[in-house]
Amino acid sequence: MNIIAPLSPSRPRVDDALRALIANRVPGHSLDAPFYLSQQVFDLDMEAIFARHWIHVAVEPDIPEPGDYITVDVGRHSVVIVRDDDQQIRAFHNVCRHRGSRLCQEQQGSVGNLVCPYHQWTYTLDGKLAYAEHMGAGFDKRAHGLKPVHVQSLAGLLFICLADTPPTDFARLRDEVEPYLLPHHLNDCKIAAQIDIIEEGNWKLTMENNRECYHCAANHPELTISLFEYGFGYQPSAANAQQLADFDALSQRLESEWQADGLPSSELDCLDERITGYRVRRLPLDRAGESETLDGRVASRKLLGNFQRADLGGLSFWTQPNAWFHFMSDHIVTFSVLPIAPEKTLVRTTWLVHKDAREHEDYDIENLTAVWRATNSQDRALVEMSQQGVRNPAYQPGPYSPYAEGLVEKFCNWYVGRLTAYCLE
Amino acid sequence: MNIIAPLSPSRPRVDDALRALIANRVPGHSLDAPFYLSQQVFDLDMEAIFARHWIHVAVEPDIPEPGDYITVDVGRHSVVIVRDDDQQIRAFHNVCRHRGSRLCQEQQGSVGNLVCPYHQWTYTLDGKLAYAEHMGAGFDKRAHGLKPVHVQSLAGLLFICLADTPPTDFARLRDEVEPYLLPHHLNDCKIAAQIDIIEEGNWKLTMENNRECYHCAANHPELTISLFEYGFGYQPSAANAQQLADFDALSQRLESEWQADGLPSSELDCLDERITGYRVRRLPLDRAGESETLDGRVASRKLLGNFQRADLGGLSFWTQPNAWFHFMSDHIVTFSVLPIAPEKTLVRTTWLVHKDAREHEDYDIENLTAVWRATNSQDRALVEMSQQGVRNPAYQPGPYSPYAEGLVEKFCNWYVGRLTAYCLE
Amino acid sequence: MNIIAPLSPSRPRVDDALRALIANRVPGHSLDAPFYLSQQVFDLDMEAIFARHWIHVAVEPDIPEPGDYITVDVGRHSVVIVRDDDQQIRAFHNVCRHRGSRLCQEQQGSVGNLVCPYHQWTYTLDGKLAYAEHMGAGFDKRAHGLKPVHVQSLAGLLFICLADTPPTDFARLRDEVEPYLLPHHLNDCKIAAQIDIIEEGNWKLTMENNRECYHCAANHPELTISLFEYGFGYQPSAANAQQLADFDALSQRLESEWQADGLPSSELDCLDERITGYRVRRLPLDRAGESETLDGRVASRKLLGNFQRADLGGLSFWTQPNAWFHFMSDHIVTFSVLPIAPEKTLVRTTWLVHKDAREHEDYDIENLTAVWRATNSQDRALVEMSQQGVRNPAYQPGPYSPYAEGLVEKFCNWYVGRLTAYCLE
Ligand code: FES
Ligand code: FES
Ligand code: FES
Ligand SMILES: [Fe+3]
Ligand SMILES: [Fe+3]
Ligand SMILES: [Fe+3]
């Protein structure tokens, strides 16, 4: 009902001031303050970005068995994702078609049918309304099934799209990226740990933070044990020339070996060129070169897939607008960023190991999660300091490093481009 | 001062979008989401509904003695209700005429005069300014008395109206309903318990929840010990035909007995036909048939009024927009719903027993309050699930049951009708 | 960038309704409710009042040594005030010129340089950007220094001004007021205690409360031990004629003595006549006449400056819009009012004693702070009751006492005058 638009917080108001804000973004610089603060921009973000693109929210091992469901909040939306009895994964808006009660209350569970707690309207796992008492003879159950949400599994990574007509270039991404991901057999993994943190900052500051390692050396002592900063952009100088040359030689040698083993590793980057922007690359790790751990060695003795060697570095996969992933020989870490409010964001981190790996024997949860628990906590502090800073009326967008912040710039380009496209619709 | 209207949160802005929202309500369906979410609608509710109608807020036994006062918050309004030395009940805006300090700070108390804590301006219990220091020779105390609020006692139930000119049809309600209520002698009762709960939901979801028992069977195990669901609307079927017939026979038999005892019992319903909408009916109770308790027996051995028998069922009285009441032979329960914010509502429940009933001997507070403490808590959960659901952009108003949700529909009809009348003023 | 104005909460929208609200203020009465409630007025206050005037925020002894800094929040602004190696006091917007992180995180600290925690951009204490990694050859460090904020020390009291061009009449205030303040040698003091309280009320209610003692007799038992109410306006009557005459005689005698000792004491008042409005006066104290303590005697045995006698009464200094100060022979108390939100205000109280005074021997912190801890707490309660009152739609501005509320009226005159001037710009 269009008439309620101005009263509905889910329909963003795009006025001249907002159009001008978008049009006047200065390339190569951080965004103007309202992008990080304004409720109006946030509403636009939720509609133009999060309700129109493929959003990573979960992994198949979140719902391993038929009847398993999870609920995911994307802005004001709540979506229930369920594995049907025929193993098909389906997603629905988590709201009853009677008087609109939230249907599934828990973050996860296992059910036979989806039963509304209010008046017991009962839906089957494919969303059909199977039972509704007292509704009389003229009531058409077929017109009151759950509203579906698009869902795709990419080698076990689940993406939803709230739009009626999702971007079609996800198919192209699948063709290009699945060869990188499939060897890790994510669907043969189990979730070893999942931790949600709330950052008191705009989701874009979380994403910008993820898209550079300029801040790593001074802020991430645990992560930089295994992570080479050189992989993320560096200003060459006399002082670091030898190290850069060594890193390049190592990268080339390992990439050849990995490709020979059937593991695609070279960089694909269409972060700001496509609607469904992404980047993927397998990079060497430091020390033992096996995993993002405190000693560079595998955290789980049970290797994934059919891997015969542990030193496969780290396959990094980044997707616009809200996720990144690290696939290693022994475990996988996934990150999903979900906006809550202009200045509040959920970051969900999921650690996956082989489903046959035994806790205490094959892996230890403290050790498995040590690097990213510490790193997430450090990044949260940085995001929150940034949020405090952009709140200051004296904040002025500053220049990105041409060496170390190229992917941040691509994130902003993609974001501003997508808003622009929405406003032109 | 009209000029401040756009800056004042107490003056609602009624624009075209809001008019369209009201005009486009689909009968027989739950309301559009902005009715439950929008600050603009909430401001309108507070002005068009709560500042213009008779609002139940208390009972006479809240202020049994001269000098006793209570303060009640209705939206941004605070009202002090006081019993004067001549036993007259008066109500005033709880704000000092000097620099506007809140006058009475506590929810209840007992005073000789109403003295402002800031600079000691002193008002008598009839609202006159009796004393103000330092104000000089030209100061007119008579122009600075407290601003009165209309208040009425209906058989001991207190209703206030914040409007200058209250709806006049309260007199008609009084004529029709007092014969039902007076035999219970509420003014000879004392408050045995009073419990406030905060529901994280819009006040209309609280009211809609109250106006049906479609949700009772699955959600209210304690209440349905004594309450017959059949009294609140039911789709007839082969399976329940016998039970419905039994209930009708019981109702008719008891109603005849009660009327013969001088207790009006048959239904009066003008919920959506009058400005001061209400419904009243005395219904049989299940089990012992005496009271809404865990065994159906009286919770207080000291019967109210001049009652000689305990099995008087439950006299239910519902008023628009914000209250309902259960009068039994041994105790009375009153419910007052007071909006706090678009998504926050106070529900105050008051249990009254005969003023001569002795705690521990004649009644036990745990037993007296058990059913409605449990039921309120269950209803709070349902209201909060509904609020979460209507927040979802995928929420769409759904159909009310023609059998079980007729009074919900009447509530919405009354509400939308009153908003419409306000907008036409 | 002007185009972002409507999306930026730091740029107030001044529409016709707001202009009318300002234009229609009734002299001699408290302000209309939106002045205390509205976000729009608050945004205007922050821009027209707090970003355009000299604001007291600290004292020199807050940062006694080179490298010491404090951060101060004024609305959404955060300012870092630092003492440079050459003892010069400088202030900067506390936001990094790279991607805008808040620069200094703590309320106070001591540093060699100002280093951004995010990517280590490093600024010297005079605000110059000294170091920034990865920024490439074309990057101009000189264009990326910290943005300065104007700062002045008035006998050790620090005032900042966020405007590009601060009011010039601060020089005149300095000429007139420094002779009163300098004898107390604030720069030879140390901070004995500093307490922040949050008041749930608009900052103007805090200021109005400060500008009268009409409420003292009934609310401040500790303060009125040493403070004569007669110094703050009183309606003369037969009952108090003798006391008023006695007070006037005492005032005249002591003022003569103090002036003879080189201590200016007579009243200067330009509270509502200047952009940088202020009032100063030395008044007798009751009892021992030495200090604002529970017995009227000095709280610190080490007298300030070159004072030879302790009974110097209390030198009170009030500044628009946000501060007041009490200078006594043995200690100084300063008060800074900093708005946080329309209904939330920080009040920072600082107690200073001679830097050579020894705790436990020369002064006891409990005794030193007793009167103003109690008084602040009482005033907080009054401000919060006032805020609750003006929230009530029935609130109507009431008349100020012509005797006891003259300085409140001057505060409101100054405030409304400054808003008017801003709107005419
Ligand atoms: S709201 Fe779901 S069954 Fe009524
Ligand atoms: S505000 Fe009530 S006496 Fe001053
Ligand atoms: S934000 Fe300060 S160095 Fe990058
Ligand atoms: Fe990081
Ligand atoms: Fe219920
Ligand atoms: Fe005070």
PDB file of N, CA and C in Angstrom, chain B residues 194-264:
ATOM      1  N   GLN B 194      -1.851  -4.716  43.765  1.00  0.00           N
ATOM      2  CA  GLN B 194      -1.828  -3.916  42.536  1.00  0.00           C
ATOM      3  C   GLN B 194      -0.474  -4.166  41.878  1.00  0.00           C
ATOM      4  N   ILE B 195      -0.503  -4.592  40.633  1.00  0.00           N
ATOM      5  CA  ILE B 195       0.741  -4.942  39.941  1.00  0.00           C
ATOM      6  C   ILE B 195       0.777  -4.243  38.591  1.00  0.00           C
ATOM      7  N   ASP B 196       1.879  -3.553  38.333  1.00  0.00           N
ATOM      8  CA  ASP B 196       2.100  -2.921  37.030  1.00  0.00           C
ATOM      9  C   ASP B 196       3.031  -3.788  36.208  1.00  0.00           C
ATOM     10  N   ILE B 197       2.679  -4.018  34.957  1.00  0.00           N
ATOM     11  CA  ILE B 197       3.644  -4.636  34.056  1.00  0.00           C
ATOM     12  C   ILE B 197       3.819  -3.732  32.845  1.00  0.00           C
ATOM     13  N   ILE B 198       5.014  -3.783  32.294  1.00  0.00           N
ATOM     14  CA  ILE B 198       5.310  -3.029  31.083  1.00  0.00           C
ATOM     15  C   ILE B 198       5.346  -4.018  29.927  1.00  0.00           C
ATOM     16  N   GLU B 199       4.556  -3.759  28.913  1.00  0.00           N
ATOM     17  CA  GLU B 199       4.587  -4.590  27.716  1.00  0.00           C
ATOM     18  C   GLU B 199       5.315  -3.838  26.619  1.00  0.00           C
ATOM     19  N   GLU B 200       6.249  -4.507  25.963  1.00  0.00           N
ATOM     20  CA  GLU B 200       6.999  -3.878  24.872  1.00  0.00           C
ATOM     21  C   GLU B 200       6.184  -4.005  23.598  1.00  0.00           C
ATOM     22  N   GLY B 201       5.065  -3.308  23.582  1.00  0.00           N
ATOM     23  CA  GLY B 201       4.200  -3.368  22.421  1.00  0.00           C
ATOM     24  C   GLY B 201       3.270  -2.172  22.421  1.00  0.00           C
ATOM     25  N   ASN B 202       2.650  -1.931  21.279  1.00  0.00           N
ATOM     26  CA  ASN B 202       1.691  -0.837  21.159  1.00  0.00           C
ATOM     27  C   ASN B 202       0.441  -1.151  21.983  1.00  0.00           C
ATOM     28  N   TRP B 203      -0.155  -0.110  22.565  1.00  0.00           N
ATOM     29  CA  TRP B 203      -1.316  -0.313  23.434  1.00  0.00           C
ATOM     30  C   TRP B 203      -2.472  -0.991  22.711  1.00  0.00           C
ATOM     31  N   LYS B 204      -2.588  -0.796  21.396  1.00  0.00           N
ATOM     32  CA  LYS B 204      -3.711  -1.404  20.683  1.00  0.00           C
ATOM     33  C   LYS B 204      -3.538  -2.915  20.559  1.00  0.00           C
ATOM     34  N   LEU B 205      -2.289  -3.389  20.515  1.00  0.00           N
ATOM     35  CA  LEU B 205      -2.086  -4.843  20.527  1.00  0.00           C
ATOM     36  C   LEU B 205      -2.492  -5.416  21.884  1.00  0.00           C
ATOM     37  N   THR B 206      -2.270  -4.648  22.954  1.00  0.00           N
ATOM     38  CA  THR B 206      -2.734  -5.084  24.276  1.00  0.00           C
ATOM     39  C   THR B 206      -4.250  -5.173  24.295  1.00  0.00           C
ATOM     40  N   MET B 207      -4.899  -4.167  23.706  1.00  0.00           N
ATOM     41  CA  MET B 207      -6.360  -4.162  23.699  1.00  0.00           C
ATOM     42  C   MET B 207      -6.910  -5.273  22.814  1.00  0.00           C
ATOM     43  N   GLU B 208      -6.329  -5.451  21.630  1.00  0.00           N
ATOM     44  CA  GLU B 208      -6.807  -6.514  20.734  1.00  0.00           C
ATOM     45  C   GLU B 208      -6.661  -7.879  21.412  1.00  0.00           C
ATOM     46  N   ASN B 209      -5.561  -8.052  22.103  1.00  0.00           N
ATOM     47  CA  ASN B 209      -5.351  -9.303  22.817  1.00  0.00           C
ATOM     48  C   ASN B 209      -6.445  -9.524  23.845  1.00  0.00           C
ATOM     49  N   ASN B 210      -6.860  -8.457  24.503  1.00  0.00           N
ATOM     50  CA  ASN B 210      -7.903  -8.589  25.532  1.00  0.00           C
ATOM     51  C   ASN B 210      -9.255  -8.911  24.942  1.00  0.00           C
ATOM     52  N   ARG B 211      -9.472  -8.540  23.683  1.00  0.00           N
ATOM     53  CA  ARG B 211     -10.812  -8.613  23.143  1.00  0.00           C
ATOM     54  C   ARG B 211     -11.130  -9.923  22.425  1.00  0.00           C
ATOM     55  N   GLU B 212     -10.349 -10.962  22.666  1.00  0.00           N
ATOM     56  CA  GLU B 212     -10.664 -12.281  22.103  1.00  0.00           C
ATOM     57  C   GLU B 212     -10.105 -13.369  22.997  1.00  0.00           C
ATOM     58  N   CYS B 213     -10.734 -14.568  22.864  1.00  0.00           N
ATOM     59  CA  CYS B 213     -10.233 -15.721  23.602  1.00  0.00           C
ATOM     60  C   CYS B 213      -9.834 -16.844  22.644  1.00  0.00           C
ATOM     61  N   TYR B 214      -9.648 -16.450  21.381  1.00  0.00           N
ATOM     62  CA  TYR B 214      -9.152 -17.368  20.347  1.00  0.00           C
ATOM     63  C   TYR B 214      -7.803 -17.945  20.815  1.00  0.00           C
ATOM     64  N   HIS B 215      -7.029 -17.133  21.551  1.00  0.00           N
ATOM     65  CA  HIS B 215      -5.699 -17.568  21.969  1.00  0.00           C
ATOM     66  C   HIS B 215      -5.704 -18.248  23.340  1.00  0.00           C
ATOM     67  N   CYS B 216      -6.875 -18.356  23.979  1.00  0.00           N
ATOM     68  CA  CYS B 216      -6.879 -18.816  25.376  1.00  0.00           C
ATOM     69  C   CYS B 216      -6.496 -20.292  25.530  1.00  0.00           C
ATOM     70  N   ALA B 217      -7.100 -21.134  24.710  1.00  0.00           N
ATOM     71  CA  ALA B 217      -6.921 -22.571  24.920  1.00  0.00           C
ATOM     72  C   ALA B 217      -5.440 -22.948  24.901  1.00  0.00           C
ATOM     73  N   ALA B 218      -4.678 -22.379  23.971  1.00  0.00           N
ATOM     74  CA  ALA B 218      -3.272 -22.775  23.832  1.00  0.00           C
ATOM     75  C   ALA B 218      -2.343 -22.008  24.756  1.00  0.00           C
ATOM     76  N   ASN B 219      -2.818 -20.904  25.309  1.00  0.00           N
ATOM     77  CA  ASN B 219      -1.892 -20.033  26.031  1.00  0.00           C
ATOM     78  C   ASN B 219      -2.219 -19.794  27.503  1.00  0.00           C
ATOM     79  N   HIS B 220      -3.437 -20.055  27.925  1.00  0.00           N
ATOM     80  CA  HIS B 220      -3.844 -19.681  29.285  1.00  0.00           C
ATOM     81  C   HIS B 220      -4.339 -20.879  30.089  1.00  0.00           C
ATOM     82  N   PRO B 221      -3.458 -21.786  30.460  1.00  0.00           N
ATOM     83  CA  PRO B 221      -3.934 -22.953  31.213  1.00  0.00           C
ATOM     84  C   PRO B 221      -4.593 -22.571  32.541  1.00  0.00           C
ATOM     85  N   GLU B 222      -4.120 -21.538  33.219  1.00  0.00           N
ATOM     86  CA  GLU B 222      -4.697 -21.170  34.514  1.00  0.00           C
ATOM     87  C   GLU B 222      -6.058 -20.520  34.339  1.00  0.00           C
ATOM     88  N   LEU B 223      -6.160 -19.614  33.376  1.00  0.00           N
ATOM     89  CA  LEU B 223      -7.415 -18.883  33.191  1.00  0.00           C
ATOM     90  C   LEU B 223      -8.536 -19.807  32.750  1.00  0.00           C
ATOM     91  N   THR B 224      -8.193 -20.756  31.863  1.00  0.00           N
ATOM     92  CA  THR B 224      -9.251 -21.598  31.289  1.00  0.00           C
ATOM     93  C   THR B 224      -9.724 -22.686  32.257  1.00  0.00           C
ATOM     94  N   ILE B 225      -9.145 -22.734  33.454  1.00  0.00           N
ATOM     95  CA  ILE B 225      -9.743 -23.592  34.488  1.00  0.00           C
ATOM     96  C   ILE B 225     -11.160 -23.096  34.786  1.00  0.00           C
ATOM     97  N   SER B 226     -11.307 -21.786  34.954  1.00  0.00           N
ATOM     98  CA  SER B 226     -12.622 -21.246  35.323  1.00  0.00           C
ATOM     99  C   SER B 226     -13.362 -20.613  34.146  1.00  0.00           C
ATOM    100  N   LEU B 227     -12.622 -20.173  33.125  1.00  0.00           N
ATOM    101  CA  LEU B 227     -13.275 -19.449  32.029  1.00  0.00           C
ATOM    102  C   LEU B 227     -13.723 -20.404  30.939  1.00  0.00           C
ATOM    103  N   PHE B 228     -15.002 -20.327  30.560  1.00  0.00           N
ATOM    104  CA  PHE B 228     -15.481 -21.068  29.392  1.00  0.00           C
ATOM    105  C   PHE B 228     -15.082 -20.316  28.126  1.00  0.00           C
ATOM    106  N   GLU B 229     -14.336 -20.977  27.244  1.00  0.00           N
ATOM    107  CA  GLU B 229     -14.043 -20.323  25.952  1.00  0.00           C
ATOM    108  C   GLU B 229     -15.309 -19.997  25.189  1.00  0.00           C
ATOM    109  N   TYR B 230     -16.358 -20.777  25.423  1.00  0.00           N
ATOM    110  CA  TYR B 230     -17.572 -20.620  24.607  1.00  0.00           C
ATOM    111  C   TYR B 230     -18.202 -19.242  24.771  1.00  0.00           C
ATOM    112  N   GLY B 231     -17.863 -18.567  25.832  1.00  0.00           N
ATOM    113  CA  GLY B 231     -18.437 -17.245  26.051  1.00  0.00           C
ATOM    114  C   GLY B 231     -17.873 -16.171  25.150  1.00  0.00           C
ATOM    115  N   PHE B 232     -16.842 -16.483  24.372  1.00  0.00           N
ATOM    116  CA  PHE B 232     -16.162 -15.415  23.631  1.00  0.00           C
ATOM    117  C   PHE B 232     -16.121 -15.622  22.125  1.00  0.00           C
ATOM    118  N   GLY B 233     -16.979 -16.526  21.616  1.00  0.00           N
ATOM    119  CA  GLY B 233     -17.072 -16.698  20.168  1.00  0.00           C
ATOM    120  C   GLY B 233     -16.379 -17.975  19.717  1.00  0.00           C
ATOM    121  N   TYR B 234     -17.081 -18.770  18.937  1.00  0.00           N
ATOM    122  CA  TYR B 234     -16.595 -20.096  18.615  1.00  0.00           C
ATOM    123  C   TYR B 234     -17.223 -20.543  17.305  1.00  0.00           C
ATOM    124  N   GLN B 235     -16.438 -21.132  16.419  1.00  0.00           N
ATOM    125  CA  GLN B 235     -17.016 -21.660  15.181  1.00  0.00           C
ATOM    126  C   GLN B 235     -17.710 -22.985  15.491  1.00  0.00           C
ATOM    127  N   PRO B 236     -19.010 -23.081  15.258  1.00  0.00           N
ATOM    128  CA  PRO B 236     -19.711 -24.341  15.580  1.00  0.00           C
ATOM    129  C   PRO B 236     -19.261 -25.462  14.648  1.00  0.00           C
ATOM    130  N   SER B 237     -19.237 -26.655  15.204  1.00  0.00           N
ATOM    131  CA  SER B 237     -18.861 -27.830  14.400  1.00  0.00           C
ATOM    132  C   SER B 237     -19.539 -29.040  15.012  1.00  0.00           C
ATOM    133  N   ALA B 238     -19.499 -30.126  14.288  1.00  0.00           N
ATOM    134  CA  ALA B 238     -20.071 -31.354  14.833  1.00  0.00           C
ATOM    135  C   ALA B 238     -19.388 -31.717  16.146  1.00  0.00           C
ATOM    136  N   ALA B 239     -18.102 -31.464  16.222  1.00  0.00           N
ATOM    137  CA  ALA B 239     -17.325 -31.893  17.385  1.00  0.00           C
ATOM    138  C   ALA B 239     -17.700 -31.123  18.648  1.00  0.00           C
ATOM    139  N   ASN B 240     -18.108 -29.854  18.505  1.00  0.00           N
ATOM    140  CA  ASN B 240     -18.373 -29.087  19.731  1.00  0.00           C
ATOM    141  C   ASN B 240     -19.856 -28.777  19.938  1.00  0.00           C
ATOM    142  N   ALA B 241     -20.719 -29.362  19.107  1.00  0.00           N
ATOM    143  CA  ALA B 241     -22.146 -29.022  19.154  1.00  0.00           C
ATOM    144  C   ALA B 241     -22.729 -29.291  20.549  1.00  0.00           C
ATOM    145  N   GLN B 242     -22.408 -30.424  21.123  1.00  0.00           N
ATOM    146  CA  GLN B 242     -22.974 -30.784  22.426  1.00  0.00           C
ATOM    147  C   GLN B 242     -22.485 -29.821  23.508  1.00  0.00           C
ATOM    148  N   GLN B 243     -21.183 -29.522  23.508  1.00  0.00           N
ATOM    149  CA  GLN B 243     -20.630 -28.623  24.516  1.00  0.00           C
ATOM    150  C   GLN B 243     -21.231 -27.231  24.435  1.00  0.00           C
ATOM    151  N   LEU B 244     -21.413 -26.765  23.194  1.00  0.00           N
ATOM    152  CA  LEU B 244     -22.010 -25.449  23.014  1.00  0.00           C
ATOM    153  C   LEU B 244     -23.440 -25.428  23.542  1.00  0.00           C
ATOM    154  N   ALA B 245     -24.173 -26.479  23.266  1.00  0.00           N
ATOM    155  CA  ALA B 245     -25.570 -26.562  23.733  1.00  0.00           C
ATOM    156  C   ALA B 245     -25.603 -26.579  25.258  1.00  0.00           C
ATOM    157  N   ASP B 246     -24.705 -27.353  25.866  1.00  0.00           N
ATOM    158  CA  ASP B 246     -24.637 -27.408  27.336  1.00  0.00           C
ATOM    159  C   ASP B 246     -24.349 -26.035  27.914  1.00  0.00           C
ATOM    160  N   PHE B 247     -23.380 -25.331  27.286  1.00  0.00           N
ATOM    161  CA  PHE B 247     -23.002 -24.013  27.795  1.00  0.00           C
ATOM    162  C   PHE B 247     -24.177 -23.037  27.697  1.00  0.00           C
ATOM    163  N   ASP B 248     -24.893 -23.082  26.570  1.00  0.00           N
ATOM    164  CA  ASP B 248     -26.035 -22.183  26.401  1.00  0.00           C
ATOM    165  C   ASP B 248     -27.102 -22.456  27.460  1.00  0.00           C
ATOM    166  N   ALA B 249     -27.348 -23.715  27.712  1.00  0.00           N
ATOM    167  CA  ALA B 249     -28.361 -24.070  28.717  1.00  0.00           C
ATOM    168  C   ALA B 249     -27.949 -23.571  30.093  1.00  0.00           C
ATOM    169  N   LEU B 250     -26.687 -23.799  30.438  1.00  0.00           N
ATOM    170  CA  LEU B 250     -26.174 -23.330  31.732  1.00  0.00           C
ATOM    171  C   LEU B 250     -26.300 -21.810  31.831  1.00  0.00           C
ATOM    172  N   SER B 251     -25.917 -21.127  30.788  1.00  0.00           N
ATOM    173  CA  SER B 251     -25.985 -19.665  30.782  1.00  0.00           C
ATOM    174  C   SER B 251     -27.406 -19.191  31.035  1.00  0.00           C
ATOM    175  N   GLN B 252     -28.342 -19.803  30.335  1.00  0.00           N
ATOM    176  CA  GLN B 252     -29.724 -19.346  30.479  1.00  0.00           C
ATOM    177  C   GLN B 252     -30.261 -19.611  31.876  1.00  0.00           C
ATOM    178  N   ARG B 253     -29.930 -20.759  32.414  1.00  0.00           N
ATOM    179  CA  ARG B 253     -30.425 -21.101  33.746  1.00  0.00           C
ATOM    180  C   ARG B 253     -29.854 -20.121  34.782  1.00  0.00           C
ATOM    181  N   LEU B 254     -28.546 -19.916  34.729  1.00  0.00           N
ATOM    182  CA  LEU B 254     -27.931 -19.049  35.739  1.00  0.00           C
ATOM    183  C   LEU B 254     -28.380 -17.598  35.572  1.00  0.00           C
ATOM    184  N   GLU B 255     -28.479 -17.162  34.327  1.00  0.00           N
ATOM    185  CA  GLU B 255     -28.900 -15.780  34.108  1.00  0.00           C
ATOM    186  C   GLU B 255     -30.273 -15.541  34.723  1.00  0.00           C
ATOM    187  N   SER B 256     -31.160 -16.510  34.585  1.00  0.00           N
ATOM    188  CA  SER B 256     -32.497 -16.378  35.185  1.00  0.00           C
ATOM    189  C   SER B 256     -32.393 -16.267  36.702  1.00  0.00           C
ATOM    190  N   GLU B 257     -31.583 -17.131  37.285  1.00  0.00           N
ATOM    191  CA  GLU B 257     -31.419 -17.096  38.753  1.00  0.00           C
ATOM    192  C   GLU B 257     -30.859 -15.751  39.204  1.00  0.00           C
ATOM    193  N   TRP B 258     -29.785 -15.293  38.499  1.00  0.00           N
ATOM    194  CA  TRP B 258     -29.121 -14.054  38.912  1.00  0.00           C
ATOM    195  C   TRP B 258     -30.076 -12.853  38.784  1.00  0.00           C
ATOM    196  N   GLN B 259     -30.795 -12.823  37.661  1.00  0.00           N
ATOM    197  CA  GLN B 259     -31.726 -11.706  37.480  1.00  0.00           C
ATOM    198  C   GLN B 259     -32.791 -11.752  38.571  1.00  0.00           C
ATOM    199  N   ALA B 260     -33.233 -12.935  38.925  1.00  0.00           N
ATOM    200  CA  ALA B 260     -34.228 -13.063  39.987  1.00  0.00           C
ATOM    201  C   ALA B 260     -33.675 -12.548  41.316  1.00  0.00           C
ATOM    202  N   ASP B 261     -32.371 -12.681  41.489  1.00  0.00           N
ATOM    203  CA  ASP B 261     -31.713 -12.155  42.701  1.00  0.00           C
ATOM    204  C   ASP B 261     -31.407 -10.651  42.576  1.00  0.00           C
ATOM    205  N   GLY B 262     -31.868 -10.029  41.501  1.00  0.00           N
ATOM    206  CA  GLY B 262     -31.635  -8.587  41.353  1.00  0.00           C
ATOM    207  C   GLY B 262     -30.305  -8.237  40.729  1.00  0.00           C
ATOM    208  N   LEU B 263     -29.690  -9.198  40.067  1.00  0.00           N
ATOM    209  CA  LEU B 263     -28.383  -8.946  39.441  1.00  0.00           C
ATOM    210  C   LEU B 263     -28.536  -8.929  37.922  1.00  0.00           C
ATOM    211  N   PRO B 264     -28.566  -7.736  37.311  1.00  0.00           N
ATOM    212  CA  PRO B 264     -28.641  -7.699  35.850  1.00  0.00           C
ATOM    213  C   PRO B 264     -27.461  -8.473  35.267  1.00  0.00           C
TER     214      PRO B 264
END
